[in-house]
PDB file of C-alpha atoms and ligand atoms in Angstrom:
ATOM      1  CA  UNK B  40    -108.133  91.178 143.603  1.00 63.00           C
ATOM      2  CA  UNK B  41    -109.764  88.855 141.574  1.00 78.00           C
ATOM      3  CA  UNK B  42    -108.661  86.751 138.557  1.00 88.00           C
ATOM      4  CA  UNK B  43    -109.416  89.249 135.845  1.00 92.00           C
ATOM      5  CA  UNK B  44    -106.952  91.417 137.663  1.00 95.00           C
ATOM      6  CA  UNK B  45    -104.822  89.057 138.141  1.00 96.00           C
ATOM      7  CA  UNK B  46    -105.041  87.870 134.291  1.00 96.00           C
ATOM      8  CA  UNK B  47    -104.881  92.137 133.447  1.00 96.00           C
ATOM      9  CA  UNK B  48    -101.336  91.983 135.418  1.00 97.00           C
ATOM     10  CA  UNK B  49    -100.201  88.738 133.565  1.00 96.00           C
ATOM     11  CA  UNK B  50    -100.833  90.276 130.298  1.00 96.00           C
ATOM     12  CA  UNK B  51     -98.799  93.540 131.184  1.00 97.00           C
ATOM     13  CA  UNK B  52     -96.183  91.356 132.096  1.00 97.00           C
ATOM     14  CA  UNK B  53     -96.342  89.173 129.033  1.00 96.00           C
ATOM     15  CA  UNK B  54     -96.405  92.125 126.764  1.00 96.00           C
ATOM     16  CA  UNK B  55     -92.789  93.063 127.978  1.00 97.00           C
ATOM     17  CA  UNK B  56     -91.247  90.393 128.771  1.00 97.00           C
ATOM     18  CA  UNK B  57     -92.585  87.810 126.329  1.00 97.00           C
ATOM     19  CA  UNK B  58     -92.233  90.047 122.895  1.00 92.00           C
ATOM     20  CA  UNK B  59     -90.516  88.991 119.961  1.00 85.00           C
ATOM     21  CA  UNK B  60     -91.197  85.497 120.304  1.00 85.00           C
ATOM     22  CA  UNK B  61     -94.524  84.192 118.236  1.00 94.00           C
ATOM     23  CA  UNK B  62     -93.725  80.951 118.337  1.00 97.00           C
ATOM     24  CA  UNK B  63     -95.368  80.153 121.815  1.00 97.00           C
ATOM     25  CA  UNK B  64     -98.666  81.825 120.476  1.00 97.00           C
ATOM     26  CA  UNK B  65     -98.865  80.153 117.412  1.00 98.00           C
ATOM     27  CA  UNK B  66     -98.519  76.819 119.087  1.00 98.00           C
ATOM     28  CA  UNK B  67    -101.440  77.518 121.906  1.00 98.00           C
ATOM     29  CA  UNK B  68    -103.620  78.873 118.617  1.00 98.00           C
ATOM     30  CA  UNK B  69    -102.786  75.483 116.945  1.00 98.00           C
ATOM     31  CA  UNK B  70    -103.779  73.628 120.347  1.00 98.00           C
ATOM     32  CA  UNK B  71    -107.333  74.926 120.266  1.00 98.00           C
ATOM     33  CA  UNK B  72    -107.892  74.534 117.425  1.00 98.00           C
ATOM     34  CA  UNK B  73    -107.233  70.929 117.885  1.00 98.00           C
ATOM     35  CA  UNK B  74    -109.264  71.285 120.426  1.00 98.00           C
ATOM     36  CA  UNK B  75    -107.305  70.710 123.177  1.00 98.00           C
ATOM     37  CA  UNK B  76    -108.147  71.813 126.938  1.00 98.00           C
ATOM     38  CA  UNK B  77    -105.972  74.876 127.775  1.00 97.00           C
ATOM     39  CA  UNK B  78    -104.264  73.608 130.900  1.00 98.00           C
ATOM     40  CA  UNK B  79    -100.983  74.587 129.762  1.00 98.00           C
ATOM     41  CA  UNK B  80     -98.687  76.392 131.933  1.00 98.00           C
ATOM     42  CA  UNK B  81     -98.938  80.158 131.201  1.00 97.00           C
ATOM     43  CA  UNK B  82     -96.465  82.068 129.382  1.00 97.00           C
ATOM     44  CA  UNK B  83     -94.899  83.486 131.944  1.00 97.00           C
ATOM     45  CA  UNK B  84     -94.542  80.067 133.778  1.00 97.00           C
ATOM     46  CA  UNK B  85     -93.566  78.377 130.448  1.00 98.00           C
ATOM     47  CA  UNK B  86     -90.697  81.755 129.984  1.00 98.00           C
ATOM     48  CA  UNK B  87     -89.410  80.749 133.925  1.00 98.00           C
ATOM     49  CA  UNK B  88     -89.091  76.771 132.914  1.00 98.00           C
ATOM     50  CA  UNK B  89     -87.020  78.002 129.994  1.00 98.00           C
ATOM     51  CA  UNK B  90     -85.097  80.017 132.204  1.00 98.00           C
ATOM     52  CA  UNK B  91     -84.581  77.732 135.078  1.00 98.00           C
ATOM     53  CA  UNK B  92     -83.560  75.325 132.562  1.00 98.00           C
ATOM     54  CA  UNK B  93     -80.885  77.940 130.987  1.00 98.00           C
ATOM     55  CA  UNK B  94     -79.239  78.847 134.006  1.00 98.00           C
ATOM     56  CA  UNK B  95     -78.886  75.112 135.042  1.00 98.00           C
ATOM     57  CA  UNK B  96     -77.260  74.755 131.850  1.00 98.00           C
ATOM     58  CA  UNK B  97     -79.825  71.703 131.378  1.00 98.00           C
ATOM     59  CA  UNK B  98     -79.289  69.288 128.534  1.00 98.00           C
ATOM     60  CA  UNK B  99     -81.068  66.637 129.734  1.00 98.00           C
ATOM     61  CA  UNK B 100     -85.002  67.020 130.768  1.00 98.00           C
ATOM     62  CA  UNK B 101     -87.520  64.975 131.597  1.00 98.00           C
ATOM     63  CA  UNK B 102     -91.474  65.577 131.144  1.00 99.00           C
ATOM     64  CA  UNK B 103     -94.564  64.026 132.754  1.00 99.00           C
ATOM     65  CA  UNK B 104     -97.728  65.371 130.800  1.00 99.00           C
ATOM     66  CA  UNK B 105     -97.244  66.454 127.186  1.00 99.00           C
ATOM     67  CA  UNK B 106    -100.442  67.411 126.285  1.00 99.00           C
ATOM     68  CA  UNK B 107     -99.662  69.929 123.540  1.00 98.00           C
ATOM     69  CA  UNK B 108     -95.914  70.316 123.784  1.00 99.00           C
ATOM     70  CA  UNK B 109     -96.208  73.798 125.087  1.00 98.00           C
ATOM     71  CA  UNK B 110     -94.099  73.741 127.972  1.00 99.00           C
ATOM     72  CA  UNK B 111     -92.133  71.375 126.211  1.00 99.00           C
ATOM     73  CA  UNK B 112     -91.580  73.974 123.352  1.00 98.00           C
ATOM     74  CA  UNK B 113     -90.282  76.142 125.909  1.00 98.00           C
ATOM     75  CA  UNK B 114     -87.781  73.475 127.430  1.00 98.00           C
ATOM     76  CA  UNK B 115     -86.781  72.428 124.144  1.00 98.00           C
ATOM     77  CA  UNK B 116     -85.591  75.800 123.356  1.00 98.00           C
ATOM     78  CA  UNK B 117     -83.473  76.064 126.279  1.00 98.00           C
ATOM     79  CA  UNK B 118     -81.274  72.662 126.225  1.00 98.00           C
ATOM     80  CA  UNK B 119     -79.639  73.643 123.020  1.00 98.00           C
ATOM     81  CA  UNK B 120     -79.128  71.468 119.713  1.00 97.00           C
ATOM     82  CA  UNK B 121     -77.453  68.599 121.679  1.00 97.00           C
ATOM     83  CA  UNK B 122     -79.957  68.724 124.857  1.00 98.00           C
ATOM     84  CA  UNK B 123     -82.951  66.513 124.461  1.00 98.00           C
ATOM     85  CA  UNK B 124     -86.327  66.311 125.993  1.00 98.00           C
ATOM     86  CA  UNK B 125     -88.450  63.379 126.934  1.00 98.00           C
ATOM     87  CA  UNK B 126     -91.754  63.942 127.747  1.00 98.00           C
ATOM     88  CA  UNK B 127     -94.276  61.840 128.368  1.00 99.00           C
ATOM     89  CA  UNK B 128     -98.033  61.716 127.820  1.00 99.00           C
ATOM     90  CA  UNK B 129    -100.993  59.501 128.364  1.00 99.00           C
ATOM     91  CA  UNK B 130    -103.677  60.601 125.370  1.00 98.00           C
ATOM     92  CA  UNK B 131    -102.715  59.854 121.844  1.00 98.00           C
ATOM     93  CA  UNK B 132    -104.481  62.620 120.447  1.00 98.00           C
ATOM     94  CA  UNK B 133    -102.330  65.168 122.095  1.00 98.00           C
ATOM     95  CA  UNK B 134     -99.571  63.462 121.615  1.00 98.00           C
ATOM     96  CA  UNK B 135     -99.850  63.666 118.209  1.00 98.00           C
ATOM     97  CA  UNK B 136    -100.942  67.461 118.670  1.00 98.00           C
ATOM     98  CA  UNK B 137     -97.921  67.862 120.291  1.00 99.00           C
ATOM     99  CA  UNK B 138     -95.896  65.767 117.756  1.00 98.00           C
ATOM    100  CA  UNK B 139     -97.066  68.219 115.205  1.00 98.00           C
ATOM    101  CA  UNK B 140     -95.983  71.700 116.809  1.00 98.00           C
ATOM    102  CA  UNK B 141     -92.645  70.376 117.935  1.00 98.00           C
ATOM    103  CA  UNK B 142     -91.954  69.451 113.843  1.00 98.00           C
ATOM    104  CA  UNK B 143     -93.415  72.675 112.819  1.00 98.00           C
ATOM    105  CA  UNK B 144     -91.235  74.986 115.418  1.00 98.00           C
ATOM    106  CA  UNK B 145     -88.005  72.984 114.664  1.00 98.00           C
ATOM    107  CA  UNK B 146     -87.921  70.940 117.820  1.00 98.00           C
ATOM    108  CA  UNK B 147     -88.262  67.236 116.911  1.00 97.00           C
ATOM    109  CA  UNK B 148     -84.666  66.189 116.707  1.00 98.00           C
ATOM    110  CA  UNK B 149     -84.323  67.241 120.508  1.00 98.00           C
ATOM    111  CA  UNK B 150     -87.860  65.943 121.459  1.00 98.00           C
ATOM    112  CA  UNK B 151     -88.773  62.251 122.161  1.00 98.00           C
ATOM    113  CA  UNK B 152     -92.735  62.525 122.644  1.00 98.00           C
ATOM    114  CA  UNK B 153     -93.822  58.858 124.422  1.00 98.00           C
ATOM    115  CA  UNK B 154     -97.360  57.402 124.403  1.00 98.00           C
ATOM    116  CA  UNK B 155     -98.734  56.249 126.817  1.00 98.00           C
ATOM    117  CA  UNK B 156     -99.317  55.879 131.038  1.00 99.00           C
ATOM    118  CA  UNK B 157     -96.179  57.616 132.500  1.00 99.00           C
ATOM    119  CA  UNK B 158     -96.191  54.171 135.023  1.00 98.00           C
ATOM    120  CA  UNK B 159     -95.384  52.082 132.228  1.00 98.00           C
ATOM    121  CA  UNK B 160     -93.210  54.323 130.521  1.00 98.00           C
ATOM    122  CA  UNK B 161     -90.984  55.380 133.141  1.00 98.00           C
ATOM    123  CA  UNK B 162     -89.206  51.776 133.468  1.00 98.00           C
ATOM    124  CA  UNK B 163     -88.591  51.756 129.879  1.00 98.00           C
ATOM    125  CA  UNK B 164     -87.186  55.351 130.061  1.00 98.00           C
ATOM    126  CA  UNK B 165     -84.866  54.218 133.300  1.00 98.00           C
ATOM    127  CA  UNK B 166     -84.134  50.761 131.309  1.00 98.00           C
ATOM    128  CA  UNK B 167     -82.944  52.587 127.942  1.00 97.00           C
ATOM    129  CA  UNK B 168     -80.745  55.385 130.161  1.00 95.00           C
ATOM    130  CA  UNK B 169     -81.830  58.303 129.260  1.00 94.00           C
ATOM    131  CA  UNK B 170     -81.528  59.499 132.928  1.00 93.00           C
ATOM    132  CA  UNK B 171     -80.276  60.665 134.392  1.00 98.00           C
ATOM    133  CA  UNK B 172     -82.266  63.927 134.288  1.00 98.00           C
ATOM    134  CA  UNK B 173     -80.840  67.747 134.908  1.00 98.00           C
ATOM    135  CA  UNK B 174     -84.496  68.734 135.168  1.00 99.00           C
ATOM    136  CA  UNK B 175     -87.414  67.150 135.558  1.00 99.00           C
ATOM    137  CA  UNK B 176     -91.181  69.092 135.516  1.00 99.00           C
ATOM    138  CA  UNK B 177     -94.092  66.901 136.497  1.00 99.00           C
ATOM    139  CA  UNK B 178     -96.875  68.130 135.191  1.00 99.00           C
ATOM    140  CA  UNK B 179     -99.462  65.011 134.896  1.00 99.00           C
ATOM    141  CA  UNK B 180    -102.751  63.371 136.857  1.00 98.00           C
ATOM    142  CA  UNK B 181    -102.003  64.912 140.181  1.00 98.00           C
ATOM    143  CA  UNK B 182    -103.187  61.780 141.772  1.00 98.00           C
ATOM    144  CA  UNK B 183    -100.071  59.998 140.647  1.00 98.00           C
ATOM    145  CA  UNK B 184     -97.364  63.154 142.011  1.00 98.00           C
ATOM    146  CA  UNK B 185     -95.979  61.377 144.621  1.00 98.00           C
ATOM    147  CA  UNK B 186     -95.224  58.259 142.505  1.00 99.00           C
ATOM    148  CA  UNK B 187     -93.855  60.492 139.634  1.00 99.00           C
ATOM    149  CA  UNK B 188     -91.536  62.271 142.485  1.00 99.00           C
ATOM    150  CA  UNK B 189     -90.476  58.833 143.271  1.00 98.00           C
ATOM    151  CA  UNK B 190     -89.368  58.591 139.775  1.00 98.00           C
ATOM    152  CA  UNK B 191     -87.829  60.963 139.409  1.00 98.00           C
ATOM    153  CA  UNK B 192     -85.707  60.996 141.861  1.00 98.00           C
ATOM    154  CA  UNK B 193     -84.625  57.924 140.661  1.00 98.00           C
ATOM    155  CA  UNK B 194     -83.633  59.265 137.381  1.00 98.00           C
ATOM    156  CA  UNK B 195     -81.948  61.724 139.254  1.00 98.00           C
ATOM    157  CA  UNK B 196     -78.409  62.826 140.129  1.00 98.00           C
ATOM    158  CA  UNK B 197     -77.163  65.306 143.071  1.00 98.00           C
ATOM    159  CA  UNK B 198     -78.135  68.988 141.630  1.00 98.00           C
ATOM    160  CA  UNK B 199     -81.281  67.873 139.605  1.00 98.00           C
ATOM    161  CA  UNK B 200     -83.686  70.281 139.530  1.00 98.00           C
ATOM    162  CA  UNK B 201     -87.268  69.169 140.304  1.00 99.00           C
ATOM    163  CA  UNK B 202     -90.534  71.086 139.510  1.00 99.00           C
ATOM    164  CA  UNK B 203     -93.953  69.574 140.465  1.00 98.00           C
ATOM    165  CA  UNK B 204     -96.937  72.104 139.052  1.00 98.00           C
ATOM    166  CA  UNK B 205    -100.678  72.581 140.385  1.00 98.00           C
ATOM    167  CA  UNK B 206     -99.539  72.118 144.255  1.00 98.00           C
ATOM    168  CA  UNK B 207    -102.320  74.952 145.232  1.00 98.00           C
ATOM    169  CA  UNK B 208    -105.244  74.308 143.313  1.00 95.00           C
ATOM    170  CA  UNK B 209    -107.439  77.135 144.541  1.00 97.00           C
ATOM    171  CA  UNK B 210    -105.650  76.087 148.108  1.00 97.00           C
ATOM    172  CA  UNK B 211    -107.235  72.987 148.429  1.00 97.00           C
ATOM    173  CA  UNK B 212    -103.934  71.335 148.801  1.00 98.00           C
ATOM    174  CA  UNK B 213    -104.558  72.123 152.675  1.00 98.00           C
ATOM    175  CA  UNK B 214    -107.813  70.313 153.114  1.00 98.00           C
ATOM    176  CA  UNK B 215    -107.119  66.963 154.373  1.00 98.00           C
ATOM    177  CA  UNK B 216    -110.178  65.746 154.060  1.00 98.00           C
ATOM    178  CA  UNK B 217    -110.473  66.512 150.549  1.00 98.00           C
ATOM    179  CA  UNK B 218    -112.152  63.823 148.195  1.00 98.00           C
ATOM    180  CA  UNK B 219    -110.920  65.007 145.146  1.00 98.00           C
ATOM    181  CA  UNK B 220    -107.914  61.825 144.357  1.00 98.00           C
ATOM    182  CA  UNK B 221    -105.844  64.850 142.703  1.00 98.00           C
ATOM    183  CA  UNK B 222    -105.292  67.229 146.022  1.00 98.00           C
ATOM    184  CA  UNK B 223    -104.247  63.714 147.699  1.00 98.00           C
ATOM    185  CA  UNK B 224    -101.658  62.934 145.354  1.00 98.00           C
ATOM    186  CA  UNK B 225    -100.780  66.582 145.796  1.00 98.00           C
ATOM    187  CA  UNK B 226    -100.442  66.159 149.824  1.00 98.00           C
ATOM    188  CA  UNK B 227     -98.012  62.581 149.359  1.00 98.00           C
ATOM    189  CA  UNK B 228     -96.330  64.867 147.220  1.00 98.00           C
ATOM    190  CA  UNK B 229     -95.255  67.173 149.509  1.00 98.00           C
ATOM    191  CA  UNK B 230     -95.064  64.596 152.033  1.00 98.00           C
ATOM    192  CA  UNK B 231     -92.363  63.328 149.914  1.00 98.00           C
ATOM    193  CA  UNK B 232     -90.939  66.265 149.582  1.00 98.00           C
ATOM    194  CA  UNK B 233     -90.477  67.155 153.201  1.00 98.00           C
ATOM    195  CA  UNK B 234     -89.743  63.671 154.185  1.00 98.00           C
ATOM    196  CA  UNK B 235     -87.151  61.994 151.728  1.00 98.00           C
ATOM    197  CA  UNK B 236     -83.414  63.885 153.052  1.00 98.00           C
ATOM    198  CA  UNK B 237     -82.141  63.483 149.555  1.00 98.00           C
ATOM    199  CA  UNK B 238     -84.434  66.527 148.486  1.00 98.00           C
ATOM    200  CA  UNK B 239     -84.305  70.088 149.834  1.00 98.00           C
ATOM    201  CA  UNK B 240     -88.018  71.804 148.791  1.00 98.00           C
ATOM    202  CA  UNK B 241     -89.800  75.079 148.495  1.00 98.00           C
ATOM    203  CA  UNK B 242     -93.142  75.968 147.089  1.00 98.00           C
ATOM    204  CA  UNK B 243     -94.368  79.235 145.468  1.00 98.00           C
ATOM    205  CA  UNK B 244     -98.054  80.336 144.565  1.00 98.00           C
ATOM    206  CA  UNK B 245     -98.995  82.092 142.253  1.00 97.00           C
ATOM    207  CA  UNK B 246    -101.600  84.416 140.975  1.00 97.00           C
ATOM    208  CA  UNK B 247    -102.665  84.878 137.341  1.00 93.00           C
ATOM    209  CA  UNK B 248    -103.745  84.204 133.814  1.00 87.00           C
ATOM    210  CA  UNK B 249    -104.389  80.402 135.403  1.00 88.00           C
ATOM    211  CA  UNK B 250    -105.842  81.410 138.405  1.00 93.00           C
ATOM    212  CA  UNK B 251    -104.898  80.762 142.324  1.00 96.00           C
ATOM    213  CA  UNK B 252    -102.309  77.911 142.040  1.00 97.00           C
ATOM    214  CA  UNK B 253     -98.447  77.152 142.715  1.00 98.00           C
ATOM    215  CA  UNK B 254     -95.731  74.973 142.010  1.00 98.00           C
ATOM    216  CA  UNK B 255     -93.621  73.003 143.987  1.00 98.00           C
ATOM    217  CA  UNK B 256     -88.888  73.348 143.147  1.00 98.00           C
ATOM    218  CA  UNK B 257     -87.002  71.043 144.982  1.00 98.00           C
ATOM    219  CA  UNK B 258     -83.261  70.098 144.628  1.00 98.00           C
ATOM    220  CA  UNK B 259     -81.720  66.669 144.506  1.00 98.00           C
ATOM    221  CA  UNK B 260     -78.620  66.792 147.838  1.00 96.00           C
TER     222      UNK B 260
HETATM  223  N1  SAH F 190     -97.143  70.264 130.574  1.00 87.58           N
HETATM  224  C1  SAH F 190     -98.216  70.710 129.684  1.00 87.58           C
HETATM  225  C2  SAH F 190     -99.587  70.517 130.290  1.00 87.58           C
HETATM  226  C3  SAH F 190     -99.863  69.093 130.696  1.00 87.58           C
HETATM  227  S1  SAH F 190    -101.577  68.872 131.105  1.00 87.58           S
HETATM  228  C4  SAH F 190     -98.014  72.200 129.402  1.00 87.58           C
HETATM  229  O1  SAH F 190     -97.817  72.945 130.362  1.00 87.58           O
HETATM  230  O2  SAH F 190     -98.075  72.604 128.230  1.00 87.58           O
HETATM  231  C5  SAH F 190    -101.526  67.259 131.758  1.00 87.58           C
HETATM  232  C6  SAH F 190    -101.292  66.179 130.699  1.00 87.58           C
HETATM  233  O3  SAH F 190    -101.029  64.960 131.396  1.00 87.58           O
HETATM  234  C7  SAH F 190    -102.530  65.922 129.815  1.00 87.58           C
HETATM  235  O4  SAH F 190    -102.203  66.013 128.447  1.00 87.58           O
HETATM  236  C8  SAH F 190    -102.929  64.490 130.174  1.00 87.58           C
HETATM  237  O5  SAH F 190    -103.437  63.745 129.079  1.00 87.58           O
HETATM  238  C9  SAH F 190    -101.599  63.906 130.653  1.00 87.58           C
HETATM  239  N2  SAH F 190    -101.758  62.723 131.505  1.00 87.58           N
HETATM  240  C10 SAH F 190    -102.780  62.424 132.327  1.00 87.58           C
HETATM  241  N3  SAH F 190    -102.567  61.237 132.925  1.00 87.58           N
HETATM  242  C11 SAH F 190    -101.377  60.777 132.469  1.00 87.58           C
HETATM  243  C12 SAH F 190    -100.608  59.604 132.701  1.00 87.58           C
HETATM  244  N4  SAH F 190    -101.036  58.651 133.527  1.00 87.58           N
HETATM  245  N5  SAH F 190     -99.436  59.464 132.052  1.00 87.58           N
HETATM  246  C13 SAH F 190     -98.987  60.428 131.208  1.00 87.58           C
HETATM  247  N6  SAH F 190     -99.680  61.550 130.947  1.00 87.58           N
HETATM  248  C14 SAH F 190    -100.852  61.732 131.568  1.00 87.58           C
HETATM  249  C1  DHB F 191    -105.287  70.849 135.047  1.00 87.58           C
HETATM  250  C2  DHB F 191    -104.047  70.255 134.866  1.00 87.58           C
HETATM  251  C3  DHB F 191    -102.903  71.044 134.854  1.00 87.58           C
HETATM  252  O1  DHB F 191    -101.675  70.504 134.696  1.00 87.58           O
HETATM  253  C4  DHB F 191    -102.995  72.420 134.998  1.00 87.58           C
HETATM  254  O2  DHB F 191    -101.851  73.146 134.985  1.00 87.58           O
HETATM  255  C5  DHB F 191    -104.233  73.024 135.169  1.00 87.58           C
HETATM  256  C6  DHB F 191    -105.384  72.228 135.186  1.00 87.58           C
HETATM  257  C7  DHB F 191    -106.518  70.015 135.063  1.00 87.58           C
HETATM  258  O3  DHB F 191    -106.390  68.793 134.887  1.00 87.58           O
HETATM  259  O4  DHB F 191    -107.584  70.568 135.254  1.00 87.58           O
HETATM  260 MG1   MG F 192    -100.115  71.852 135.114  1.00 87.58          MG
END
């Protein structure tokens, strides 16, 4: 198997499980041509997030890494008119990208896009109470995980839902004597993960349109 197969499979998938719904499409088409990099979760990923979210009964979510707003689109759409999303995101330019979608698909009321380093927004986001969070995806510069998993367990209660993405990368998360600053953040993560007794963690690869990689759920006690 290799990831044209594995991107043939997602597609068969996405065909009959993802019809009826443009909306998603439309939003990646208006990402490119923004020129955006197309690191977004895939649409099957983004369709589970939604999910997850639904059957939580989520209203309140919390976001690190924007970029677009596509996985936001898809949480958006699953906290309800009274549910709101924060999301957070380091680069102006997709933050006004993402701005832009969430307007044009109806989502801005629900949707507080922040600029700037999630470090320095996270205090404000704690100081304000917005927390805390139902569900919280973390989906920024891996080399900061652990320090956003400290967050956001913070902005936490018992029965928050936690998802970390990119915990696989190609499986490099196993080599500790990787250089790259990302697969380190990745390994405190999980260090975190298996170390703090107020979380109870799994992790799941996966195969497809995105290539060999994973994501990390984990449940506040
Ligand atoms: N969640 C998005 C993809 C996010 S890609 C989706 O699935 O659609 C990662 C994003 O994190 C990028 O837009 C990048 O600019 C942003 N980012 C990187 N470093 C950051 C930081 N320190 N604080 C907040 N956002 C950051
Ligand atoms: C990258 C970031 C992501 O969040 C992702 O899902 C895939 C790739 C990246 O920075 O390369
Ligand atoms: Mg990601």
């Amino acid at each position: 198997m290799d990831s044209e197969e594995w991107s043939r499979v997602d597609a068969w998938f996405a065909e009959r499980l993802l019809a009826g719904d443009g909306d998603h499409d439309r939003l990646l088409e208006a990402n490119a041509r923004a020129g955006l990099p197309e690191i977004d979760v895939s649409p099957l990923q983004g369709k589970f997030l939604h999910l997850l979210a639904r059957a939580m009964g989520a209203r309140r979510v919390l976001e690190i890494g924007t970029l677009g707003g596509y996985s936001t689109l898809w949480l958006a759409r699953a906290v309800g008119p009274e549910g709101r999303v924060v999301t957070l995101e380091y680069e102006p330019r997709h933050a006004a990208v993402a701005r832009s979608n969430l307007v044009r698909f109806g989502m801005n009321d629900r949707v507080d896009v922040r600029t700037g380093a999630a470090l320095d927004l996270l205090p404000k986001v704690e100081a304000r109470g917005h927390g805390p969070f139902d569900l919280v995806f973390i989906d920024a510069d891996k080399a900061n995980q652990d320090v956003y998993l400290a967050w956001a367990l913070r902005l936490s209660r018992p029965g928050t839902a936690i998802i970390g993405d990119n915990v696989v990368r190609d499986g490099e998360v196993v080599d500790g004597d990787s250089v790259n600053p990302g697969v380190q953040g990745i390994r405190r993560f999980v260090d975190l993960l298996a170390s703090e007794p107020r979380l109870s963690a799994t992790a799941i690869q996966t195969v497809g349109a995105k290539g060999w990689d994973g994501f990390a759920f984990a449940v506040v006690e």
